[in-house]
CSV table of C-alpha atoms in Angstrom, one decimal:
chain,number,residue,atom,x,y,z
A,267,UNK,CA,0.0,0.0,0.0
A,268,UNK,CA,2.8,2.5,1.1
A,269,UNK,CA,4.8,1.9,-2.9
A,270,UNK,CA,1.2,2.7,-3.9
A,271,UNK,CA,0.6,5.8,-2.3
A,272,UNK,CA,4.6,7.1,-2.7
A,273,UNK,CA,3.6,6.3,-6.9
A,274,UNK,CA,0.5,8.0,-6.6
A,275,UNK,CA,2.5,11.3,-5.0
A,276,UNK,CA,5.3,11.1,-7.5
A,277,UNK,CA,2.7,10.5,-10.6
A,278,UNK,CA,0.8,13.8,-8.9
A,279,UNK,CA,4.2,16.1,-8.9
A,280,UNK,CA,4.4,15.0,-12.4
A,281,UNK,CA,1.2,15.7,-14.0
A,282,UNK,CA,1.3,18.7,-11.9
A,283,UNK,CA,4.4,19.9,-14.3
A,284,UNK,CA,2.5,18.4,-16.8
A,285,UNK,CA,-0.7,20.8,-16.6
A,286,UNK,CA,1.7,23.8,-16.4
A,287,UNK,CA,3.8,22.8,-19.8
A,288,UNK,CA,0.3,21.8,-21.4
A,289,UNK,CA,-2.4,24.0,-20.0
A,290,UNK,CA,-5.0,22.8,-22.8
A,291,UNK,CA,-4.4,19.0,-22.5
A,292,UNK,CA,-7.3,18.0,-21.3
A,293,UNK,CA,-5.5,14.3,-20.3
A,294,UNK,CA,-2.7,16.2,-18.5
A,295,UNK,CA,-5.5,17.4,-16.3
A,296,UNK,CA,-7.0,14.0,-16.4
A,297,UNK,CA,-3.9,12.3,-15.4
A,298,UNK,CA,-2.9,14.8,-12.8
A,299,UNK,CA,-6.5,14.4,-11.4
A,300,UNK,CA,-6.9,10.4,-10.9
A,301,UNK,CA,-3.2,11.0,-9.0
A,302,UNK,CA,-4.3,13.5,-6.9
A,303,UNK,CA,-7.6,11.4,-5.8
A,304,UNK,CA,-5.9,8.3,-5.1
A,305,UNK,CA,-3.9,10.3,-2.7
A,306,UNK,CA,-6.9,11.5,-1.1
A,307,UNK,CA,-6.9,14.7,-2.2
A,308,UNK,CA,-10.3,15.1,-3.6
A,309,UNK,CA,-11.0,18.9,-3.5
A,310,UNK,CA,-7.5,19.5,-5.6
A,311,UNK,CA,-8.9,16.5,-7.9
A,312,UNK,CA,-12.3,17.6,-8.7
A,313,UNK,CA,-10.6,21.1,-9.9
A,314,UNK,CA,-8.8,19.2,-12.0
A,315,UNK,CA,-11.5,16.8,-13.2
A,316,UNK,CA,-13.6,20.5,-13.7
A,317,UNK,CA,-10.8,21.9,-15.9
A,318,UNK,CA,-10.7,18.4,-18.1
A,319,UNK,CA,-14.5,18.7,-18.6
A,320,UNK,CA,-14.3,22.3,-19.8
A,321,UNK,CA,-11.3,21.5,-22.1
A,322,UNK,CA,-13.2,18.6,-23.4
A,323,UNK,CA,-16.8,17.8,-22.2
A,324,UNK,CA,-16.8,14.6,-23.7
A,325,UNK,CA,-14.6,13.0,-21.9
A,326,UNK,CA,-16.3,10.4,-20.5
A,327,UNK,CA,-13.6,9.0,-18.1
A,328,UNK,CA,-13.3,12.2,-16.7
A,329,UNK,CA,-17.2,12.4,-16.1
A,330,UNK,CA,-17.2,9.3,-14.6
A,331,UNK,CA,-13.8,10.2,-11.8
A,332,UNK,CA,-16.4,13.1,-11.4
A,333,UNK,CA,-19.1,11.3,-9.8
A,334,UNK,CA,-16.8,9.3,-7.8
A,335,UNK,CA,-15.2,12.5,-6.5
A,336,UNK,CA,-18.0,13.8,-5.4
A,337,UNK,CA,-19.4,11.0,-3.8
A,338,UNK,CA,-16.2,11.0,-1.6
A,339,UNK,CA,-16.5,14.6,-0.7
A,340,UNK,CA,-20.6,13.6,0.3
A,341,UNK,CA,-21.8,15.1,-2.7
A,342,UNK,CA,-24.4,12.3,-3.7
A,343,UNK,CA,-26.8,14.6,-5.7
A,344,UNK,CA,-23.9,16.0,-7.5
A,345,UNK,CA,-22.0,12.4,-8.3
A,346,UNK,CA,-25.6,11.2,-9.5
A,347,UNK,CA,-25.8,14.1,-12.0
A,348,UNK,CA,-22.0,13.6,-13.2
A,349,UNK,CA,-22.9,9.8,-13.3
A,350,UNK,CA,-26.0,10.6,-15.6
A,351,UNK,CA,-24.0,12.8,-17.7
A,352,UNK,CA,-21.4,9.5,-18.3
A,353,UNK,CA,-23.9,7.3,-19.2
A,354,UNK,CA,-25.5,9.6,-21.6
A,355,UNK,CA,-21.8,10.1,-23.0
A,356,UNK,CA,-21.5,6.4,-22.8
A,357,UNK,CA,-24.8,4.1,-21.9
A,358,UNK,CA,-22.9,0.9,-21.6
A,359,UNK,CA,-20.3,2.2,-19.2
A,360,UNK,CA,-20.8,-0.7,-16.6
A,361,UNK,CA,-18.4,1.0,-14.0
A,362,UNK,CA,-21.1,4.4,-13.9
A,363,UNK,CA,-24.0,2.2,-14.7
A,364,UNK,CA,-22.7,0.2,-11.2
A,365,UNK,CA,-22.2,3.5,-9.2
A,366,UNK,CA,-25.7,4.7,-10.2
A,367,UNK,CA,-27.0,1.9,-9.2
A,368,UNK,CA,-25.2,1.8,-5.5
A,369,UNK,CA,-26.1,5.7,-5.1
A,370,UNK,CA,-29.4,5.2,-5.7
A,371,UNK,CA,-29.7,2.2,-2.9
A,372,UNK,CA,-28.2,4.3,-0.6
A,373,UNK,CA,-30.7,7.1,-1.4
A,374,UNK,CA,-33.1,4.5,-0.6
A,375,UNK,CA,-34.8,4.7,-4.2
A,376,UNK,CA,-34.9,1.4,-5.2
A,377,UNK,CA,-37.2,1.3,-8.3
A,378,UNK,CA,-34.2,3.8,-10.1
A,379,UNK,CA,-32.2,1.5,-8.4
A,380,UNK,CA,-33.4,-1.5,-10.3
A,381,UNK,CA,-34.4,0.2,-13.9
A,382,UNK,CA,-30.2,1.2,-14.1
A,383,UNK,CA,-29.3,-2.7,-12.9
A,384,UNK,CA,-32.0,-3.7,-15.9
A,385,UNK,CA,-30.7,-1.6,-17.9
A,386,UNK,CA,-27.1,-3.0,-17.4
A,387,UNK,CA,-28.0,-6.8,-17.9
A,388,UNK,CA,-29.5,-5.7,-21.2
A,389,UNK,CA,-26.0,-4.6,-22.4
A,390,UNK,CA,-24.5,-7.7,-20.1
A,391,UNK,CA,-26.4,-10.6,-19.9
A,392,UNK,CA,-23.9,-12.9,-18.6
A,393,UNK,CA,-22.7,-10.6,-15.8
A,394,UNK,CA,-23.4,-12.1,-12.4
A,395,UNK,CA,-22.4,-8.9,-10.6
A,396,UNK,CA,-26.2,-7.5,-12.1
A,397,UNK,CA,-27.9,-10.4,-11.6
A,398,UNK,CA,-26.8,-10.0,-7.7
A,399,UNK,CA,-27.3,-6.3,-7.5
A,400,UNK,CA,-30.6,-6.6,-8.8
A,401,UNK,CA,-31.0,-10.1,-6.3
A,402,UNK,CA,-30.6,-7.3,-3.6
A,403,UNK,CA,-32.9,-4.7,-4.7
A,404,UNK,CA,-35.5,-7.2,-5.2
A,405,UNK,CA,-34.5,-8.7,-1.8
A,406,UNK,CA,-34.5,-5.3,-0.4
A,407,UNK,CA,-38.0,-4.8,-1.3
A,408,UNK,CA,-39.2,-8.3,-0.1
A,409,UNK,CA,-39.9,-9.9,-3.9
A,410,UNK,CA,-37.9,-12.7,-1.9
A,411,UNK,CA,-39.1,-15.2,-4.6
A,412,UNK,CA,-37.6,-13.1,-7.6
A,413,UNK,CA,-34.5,-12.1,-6.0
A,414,UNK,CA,-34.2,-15.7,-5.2
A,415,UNK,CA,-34.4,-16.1,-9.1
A,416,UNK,CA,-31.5,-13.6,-9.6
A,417,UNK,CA,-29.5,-15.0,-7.0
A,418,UNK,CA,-29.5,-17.9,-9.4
A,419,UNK,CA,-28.7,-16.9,-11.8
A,420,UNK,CA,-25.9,-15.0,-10.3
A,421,UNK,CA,-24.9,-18.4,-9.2
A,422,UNK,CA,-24.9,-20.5,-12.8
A,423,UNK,CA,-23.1,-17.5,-14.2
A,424,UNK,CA,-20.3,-17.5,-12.0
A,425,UNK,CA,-19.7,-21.0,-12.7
A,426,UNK,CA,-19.8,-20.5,-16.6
């Protein structure tokens, strides 16, 4: 963990260079940013993420290490919006269309909750991950026999 952390600080001084020799590189700022928030410095890193965005909004990476930013700094209706905005850059982005999903449970809305984990098994079928998240929505709200269901098929597809 510590050769971690001291590659993460030395990967941050460098992209920090980086964003000063190449102020419109938006992947400078990208770069400099995922560095700076695995070294838990999340308000530095969602200024960088911010000047990415505005250098190129399409980015969907960088919209994505938005919403996780903010949900570090307790930001939940802000991360929900920056996932939103990944998956309408990218709808099969299974990393945002996981972090939506987990947001919305914890905001206790599970029927947005379940219509992003449907959403996701139609662009992975096979994925048992899904097919357990949506086990535990429908656990969550007592349709014990369907989560059952999912459960099992969480099961036969780990196996595949």
């Amino acid at each position: 963990i510590m050769e971690k952390a001291v590659h993460f600080k030395q990967s941050a001084y460098w992209y920090q260079k980086s964003v000063n020799w190449y102020k419109y590189n938006y992947l400078a700022y990208y770069y400099f940013a995922y560095s700076l928030g695995n070294i838990e410095k999340y308000q530095a890193a969602l200024s960088a993420t911010q000047r990415c965005l505005d250098l190129n909004p399409t980015y969907r990476n960088a919209a994505f290490n938005l919403g996780v930013l903010l949900e570090h700094l307790g930001d939940d209706p802000g991360a929900l919006k920056a996932y939103q905005r990944t998956l309408a850059l990218d709808p099969r982005f299974y990393s945002a269309l996981n972090n939506l999903n987990v947001l919305y449970q914890r905001m206790d809305n599970y029927q947005a909750a379940a219509g992003i984990v449907q959403k996701a098994l139609l662009y992975y079928p096979h994925s048992p991950d899904a097919h357990s998240n949506l086990g535990v929505i429908l656990y969550l709200t007592q349709d014990y026999n369907a989560a059952i269901v999912e459960f099992q098929k969480e099961i036969g597809r780990a196996h595949v």
